[in-house]
Tab-separated table of C-alpha atoms in Angstrom:
chain	number	residue	atom	x	y	z
U	1	MET	CA	-6.356	-11.018	-14.207
U	2	ALA	CA	-8.314	-10.711	-10.979
U	3	THR	CA	-9.243	-13.926	-9.177
U	4	SER	CA	-12.163	-14.667	-6.881
U	5	ALA	CA	-9.931	-15.656	-3.937
U	6	PRO	CA	-7.735	-12.993	-2.291
U	7	LEU	CA	-4.048	-13.059	-3.104
U	8	LEU	CA	-3.302	-11.976	0.479
U	9	GLU	CA	-5.578	-12.594	3.429
U	10	LEU	CA	-5.170	-11.614	7.084
U	11	ARG	CA	-7.524	-13.003	9.718
U	12	GLY	CA	-7.658	-11.840	13.330
U	13	VAL	CA	-4.205	-10.246	13.249
U	14	SER	CA	-3.193	-8.369	16.400
U	15	LYS	CA	0.060	-6.649	17.353
U	16	ARG	CA	1.136	-5.074	20.628
U	17	PHE	CA	4.200	-2.971	21.413
U	18	GLY	CA	4.522	-2.987	25.199
U	19	ALA	CA	1.434	-1.271	26.585
U	20	VAL	CA	0.325	-0.065	23.146
U	21	GLN	CA	-2.148	-2.215	21.227
U	22	ALA	CA	-1.264	-1.237	17.659
U	23	LEU	CA	-3.530	-3.713	15.826
U	24	THR	CA	-6.596	-5.520	17.149
U	25	ASN	CA	-8.218	-8.462	15.389
U	26	ILE	CA	-7.559	-7.141	11.879
U	27	ASP	CA	-9.184	-8.807	8.878
U	28	PHE	CA	-7.660	-7.609	5.606
U	29	GLU	CA	-7.890	-8.904	2.055
U	30	VAL	CA	-5.970	-7.936	-1.066
U	31	PRO	CA	-7.301	-9.305	-4.377
U	32	ALA	CA	-5.076	-9.621	-7.428
U	33	GLY	CA	-5.585	-7.142	-10.241
U	34	LYS	CA	-7.126	-4.548	-7.909
U	35	VAL	CA	-5.957	-1.409	-6.102
U	36	THR	CA	-6.740	-1.600	-2.396
U	37	ALA	CA	-6.360	1.693	-0.537
U	38	LEU	CA	-5.548	1.682	3.163
U	39	VAL	CA	-6.638	4.871	4.914
U	40	GLY	CA	-6.913	6.161	8.461
U	41	ASP	CA	-5.820	8.969	10.738
U	42	ASN	CA	-2.348	9.162	12.267
U	43	GLY	CA	-1.985	6.325	14.764
U	44	ALA	CA	-4.674	4.230	13.097
U	45	GLY	CA	-2.247	1.337	12.573
U	46	LYS	CA	-1.549	1.654	8.844
U	47	SER	CA	2.247	1.532	9.126
U	48	THR	CA	2.138	-1.347	11.598
U	49	LEU	CA	-0.120	-3.332	9.270
U	50	VAL	CA	2.117	-2.680	6.265
U	51	LYS	CA	5.234	-3.680	8.205
U	52	THR	CA	3.480	-6.838	9.363
U	53	ILE	CA	2.688	-7.793	5.772
U	54	ALA	CA	6.240	-6.858	4.732
U	55	GLY	CA	7.694	-9.222	7.340
U	56	ILE	CA	9.156	-6.534	9.599
U	57	ASN	CA	6.652	-7.069	12.424
U	58	ASN	CA	5.614	-10.513	13.633
U	59	PRO	CA	1.916	-10.582	14.584
U	60	ASP	CA	1.116	-11.656	18.151
U	61	GLU	CA	-2.117	-13.332	17.045
U	62	GLY	CA	-3.925	-14.207	13.844
U	63	GLU	CA	-3.188	-15.844	10.531
U	64	ILE	CA	-1.702	-14.676	7.236
U	65	LYS	CA	-2.543	-16.523	4.025
U	66	TRP	CA	-0.859	-16.104	0.659
U	67	GLU	CA	-2.625	-17.574	-2.346
U	68	GLY	CA	-4.895	-19.441	0.041
U	69	LYS	CA	-2.111	-21.079	2.068
U	70	PRO	CA	-1.033	-20.092	5.614
U	71	VAL	CA	2.389	-18.473	5.718
U	72	ARG	CA	4.695	-17.160	8.414
U	73	MET	CA	6.776	-14.065	7.776
U	74	SER	CA	10.174	-14.613	9.405
U	75	GLY	CA	11.533	-11.364	7.965
U	76	PRO	CA	11.420	-9.042	4.961
U	77	THR	CA	13.113	-11.691	2.807
U	78	SER	CA	10.162	-14.020	3.420
U	79	ALA	CA	7.752	-11.429	2.052
U	80	THR	CA	9.990	-10.727	-0.938
U	81	ASP	CA	10.309	-14.435	-1.703
U	82	LEU	CA	6.515	-14.763	-1.722
U	83	GLY	CA	6.217	-11.911	-4.209
U	84	ILE	CA	5.465	-8.920	-1.972
U	85	ALA	CA	7.325	-5.674	-2.733
U	86	THR	CA	7.140	-2.546	-0.588
U	87	VAL	CA	8.015	1.031	-1.555
U	88	TYR	CA	8.296	3.167	1.566
U	89	GLN	CA	7.735	6.898	1.715
U	90	ASP	CA	11.452	7.733	1.964
U	91	LEU	CA	12.053	5.811	-1.327
U	92	ALA	CA	15.592	4.846	-0.211
U	93	LEU	CA	17.198	6.200	-3.389
U	94	CYS	CA	20.831	7.326	-3.687
U	95	ASP	CA	21.082	10.804	-5.225
U	96	ASN	CA	24.670	10.279	-6.365
U	97	LEU	CA	23.788	7.206	-8.463
U	98	ASP	CA	22.046	7.071	-11.822
U	99	VAL	CA	18.757	5.269	-12.483
U	100	VAL	CA	20.466	1.972	-13.346
U	101	GLY	CA	22.586	2.132	-10.201
U	102	ASN	CA	19.512	2.688	-8.044
U	103	LEU	CA	17.453	-0.027	-9.679
U	104	PHE	CA	20.141	-2.650	-9.090
U	105	LEU	CA	21.600	-1.384	-5.808
U	106	GLY	CA	22.126	-4.473	-3.662
U	107	ARG	CA	21.124	-6.882	-6.426
U	108	GLU	CA	23.865	-6.328	-8.987
U	109	SER	CA	24.572	-9.046	-11.547
U	110	ILE	CA	28.125	-10.177	-10.842
U	111	ALA	CA	29.962	-12.191	-13.482
U	112	SER	CA	32.628	-14.803	-12.832
U	113	THR	CA	35.215	-12.084	-13.433
U	114	ARG	CA	33.741	-10.177	-10.445
U	115	LEU	CA	32.826	-7.300	-12.763
U	116	LEU	CA	29.378	-5.769	-12.998
U	117	SER	CA	27.432	-6.519	-16.130
U	118	GLU	CA	26.612	-2.881	-16.886
U	119	THR	CA	25.201	-3.656	-20.318
U	120	ALA	CA	22.802	-6.291	-19.006
U	121	MET	CA	21.657	-4.056	-16.143
U	122	GLU	CA	21.097	-1.105	-18.466
U	123	LYS	CA	19.084	-3.266	-20.853
U	124	GLU	CA	16.899	-4.670	-18.069
U	125	ALA	CA	16.418	-1.217	-16.542
U	126	SER	CA	15.265	0.189	-19.870
U	127	GLY	CA	12.894	-2.761	-20.284
U	128	VAL	CA	11.163	-2.421	-16.933
U	129	LEU	CA	10.796	1.361	-17.304
U	130	LYS	CA	9.317	0.888	-20.768
U	131	ARG	CA	6.822	-1.733	-19.522
U	132	LEU	CA	5.656	0.678	-16.832
U	133	SER	CA	5.594	3.665	-19.243
U	134	VAL	CA	7.940	5.593	-16.954
U	135	ARG	CA	9.207	8.736	-18.658
U	136	ILE	CA	12.718	9.862	-17.695
U	137	PRO	CA	15.489	11.496	-19.771
U	138	SER	CA	17.779	8.443	-19.653
U	139	VAL	CA	18.529	5.425	-17.496
U	140	ARG	CA	21.922	7.066	-16.961
U	141	THR	CA	20.385	10.208	-15.478
U	142	GLN	CA	21.383	10.856	-11.879
U	143	ILE	CA	18.539	10.511	-9.383
U	144	ALA	CA	19.331	13.947	-7.934
U	145	SER	CA	18.273	15.622	-11.188
U	146	LEU	CA	14.854	13.911	-11.412
U	147	SER	CA	11.534	15.364	-10.283
U	148	GLY	CA	9.645	13.973	-7.298
U	149	GLY	CA	7.260	12.066	-9.535
U	150	GLN	CA	10.105	10.573	-11.558
U	151	ARG	CA	11.917	9.545	-8.371
U	152	GLN	CA	8.781	7.830	-7.088
U	153	SER	CA	8.417	6.061	-10.443
U	154	VAL	CA	12.007	4.822	-10.278
U	155	ALA	CA	11.420	3.473	-6.756
U	156	ILE	CA	8.327	1.623	-7.960
U	157	ALA	CA	10.185	0.306	-11.005
U	158	ARG	CA	12.939	-1.007	-8.723
U	159	SER	CA	10.357	-3.029	-6.803
U	160	MET	CA	9.289	-4.673	-10.065
U	161	LEU	CA	12.696	-6.251	-10.798
U	162	GLY	CA	11.840	-9.286	-8.685
U	163	SER	CA	8.581	-9.857	-10.611
U	164	PRO	CA	6.341	-9.420	-7.548
U	165	LYS	CA	2.652	-10.278	-7.467
U	166	MET	CA	1.793	-7.512	-4.996
U	167	VAL	CA	3.199	-4.015	-4.456
U	168	MET	CA	2.607	-1.854	-1.375
U	169	LEU	CA	3.088	1.907	-1.809
U	170	ASP	CA	3.396	4.101	1.282
U	171	GLU	CA	2.141	7.646	0.600
U	172	PRO	CA	3.283	7.564	-3.060
U	173	THR	CA	1.964	11.060	-3.878
U	174	ALA	CA	3.034	12.865	-0.703
U	175	ALA	CA	4.626	16.271	-1.396
U	176	LEU	CA	4.167	15.950	-5.169
U	177	GLY	CA	2.726	18.602	-7.478
U	178	VAL	CA	-0.365	18.093	-9.588
U	179	GLU	CA	1.446	16.891	-12.713
U	180	GLN	CA	3.782	14.597	-10.772
U	181	THR	CA	0.870	13.155	-8.806
U	182	ALA	CA	-0.979	12.386	-12.037
U	183	GLN	CA	2.131	10.587	-13.306
U	184	VAL	CA	2.340	8.370	-10.222
U	185	LEU	CA	-1.392	7.608	-10.225
U	186	GLU	CA	-1.168	6.553	-13.863
U	187	LEU	CA	1.728	4.261	-12.931
U	188	ILE	CA	-0.456	2.663	-10.242
U	189	ARG	CA	-3.136	2.028	-12.868
U	190	THR	CA	-0.459	0.470	-15.076
U	191	LEU	CA	0.530	-1.920	-12.273
U	192	ARG	CA	-3.112	-2.919	-11.900
U	193	GLY	CA	-3.355	-3.357	-15.655
U	194	HIS	CA	-0.496	-5.874	-15.475
U	195	GLY	CA	-2.588	-7.926	-13.030
U	196	LEU	CA	-0.717	-7.001	-9.856
U	197	ALA	CA	-2.339	-6.509	-6.499
U	198	VAL	CA	-1.586	-2.957	-5.351
U	199	VAL	CA	-1.948	-1.593	-1.813
U	200	VAL	CA	-1.824	2.196	-1.540
U	201	ILE	CA	-1.484	3.935	1.828
U	202	SER	CA	-2.547	7.556	1.532
U	203	HIS	CA	-4.014	10.548	3.358
U	204	ASN	CA	-5.164	12.140	0.109
U	205	MET	CA	-8.820	11.232	-0.355
U	206	GLY	CA	-8.895	12.591	-3.911
U	207	ASP	CA	-6.025	10.347	-4.972
U	208	VAL	CA	-7.580	7.361	-3.216
U	209	LEU	CA	-10.935	7.801	-4.936
U	210	SER	CA	-9.342	8.317	-8.338
U	211	VAL	CA	-7.257	5.141	-8.350
U	212	ALA	CA	-8.627	2.628	-5.807
U	213	ASP	CA	-11.078	-0.196	-6.356
U	214	ARG	CA	-11.520	-0.960	-2.654
U	215	ILE	CA	-10.887	1.178	0.416
U	216	VAL	CA	-10.109	-0.281	3.838
U	217	VAL	CA	-10.468	2.122	6.765
U	218	LEU	CA	-8.466	1.668	9.970
U	219	ARG	CA	-9.231	3.478	13.197
U	220	LEU	CA	-7.335	3.019	16.465
U	221	GLY	CA	-5.837	-0.249	15.276
U	222	ARG	CA	-9.089	-1.778	14.082
U	223	SER	CA	-10.584	-2.299	10.635
U	224	VAL	CA	-13.844	-0.350	10.749
U	225	ALA	CA	-14.998	-0.273	7.107
U	226	VAL	CA	-14.401	-1.760	3.669
U	227	LEU	CA	-15.829	0.491	0.963
U	228	ASP	CA	-16.362	0.208	-2.780
U	229	ALA	CA	-14.466	3.204	-4.168
U	230	ALA	CA	-16.969	3.610	-7.015
U	231	LYS	CA	-19.865	3.921	-4.557
U	232	THR	CA	-18.437	6.236	-1.914
U	233	ASN	CA	-17.199	9.830	-1.616
U	234	SER	CA	-14.850	11.985	0.439
U	235	ASP	CA	-17.504	12.808	3.048
U	236	GLU	CA	-18.237	9.141	3.724
U	237	LEU	CA	-14.533	8.350	3.877
U	238	ILE	CA	-13.830	11.120	6.375
U	239	ALA	CA	-16.817	10.039	8.461
U	240	ALA	CA	-15.492	6.474	8.558
U	241	ILE	CA	-11.965	7.639	9.421
U	242	THR	CA	-13.063	9.946	12.239
U	243	GLY	CA	-15.964	7.839	13.491
U	244	SER	CA	-18.383	10.782	13.157
U	245	ARG	CA	-20.990	8.639	11.393
U	246	GLU	CA	-20.952	6.130	14.239
U	247	ARG	CA	-21.303	8.923	16.799
U	248	GLU	CA	-24.197	10.402	14.855
U	249	ASP	CA	-25.897	7.002	14.669
U	250	ALA	CA	-25.364	6.437	18.392
U	251	GLU	CA	-26.765	9.878	19.210
U	252	ALA	CA	-29.753	9.258	16.947
U	253	ARG	CA	-30.450	5.936	18.669
U	254	ALA	CA	-30.152	7.578	22.082
U	255	ARG	CA	-32.591	10.319	21.071
U	256	ALA	CA	-35.030	7.756	19.676
U	257	GLU	CA	-34.838	5.686	22.846
U	258	ALA	CA	-35.361	8.782	25.002
U	259	THR	CA	-38.358	9.845	22.911
U	260	ALA	CA	-39.848	6.362	23.114
U	261	ALA	CA	-39.343	6.268	26.884
U	262	ALA	CA	-40.921	9.708	27.283
U	263	SER	CA	-43.910	8.715	25.150
U	264	LYS	CA	-44.386	5.535	27.159
U	265	GLU	CA	-44.227	7.470	30.437
U	266	THR	CA	-46.758	10.042	29.145
U	267	ALA	CA	-49.122	7.299	27.971
U	268	SER	CA	-49.038	5.628	31.364
């Protein structure tokens, strides 16, 4: 269920890499039970912001709050321990392993006999895929034989094994066909339906508008707009991303000021 207070809250977060100011005074909120889309042109700061939330980058300035309490990310493990899962664009799946092997890679259940509990892992894998309505031939199917949409679904399912409260998805529909994209978008809606906070980073405005509740626009390392997805459209999004609306407004103000000055000079 969604709550009135944000699950994650960033206030005044800035990050510099040498001479490059990647993020400047970013305010960013992620409510539970909602899909928050993060959009912007290349170099807008999306990846830096995601890596900051994921504990990879330490902010130079600002504050991060989780469930209303200030936290400090000392590394990716800190974010995971809080309940933040991240699925990056490369998915980090092993083609030579089956679905079970990929879901539990690095987090295998090891018994006192030092043997893997294959039965337990297979049962848990089947359970999480069923909860997320992920359709694959079998949990013993090799990743290499799955479609792009199925692979993305497996990567998302893997992030759910730790029972996170928030999932960040980096370009989850990139390079997918229409049917596979629809499958992944439906999975995102399923995550929201389970009460999770979902952050989606995407360049596809159609996908963003079809699945997001809120849209945060970054430009040149700054947060320039927070839009209600139900009350905006692709044109407004593109204008916010490129800054064309601001330029148009500035030009309109300049023309109005010039007209007013000319009228005043004529009157005098």
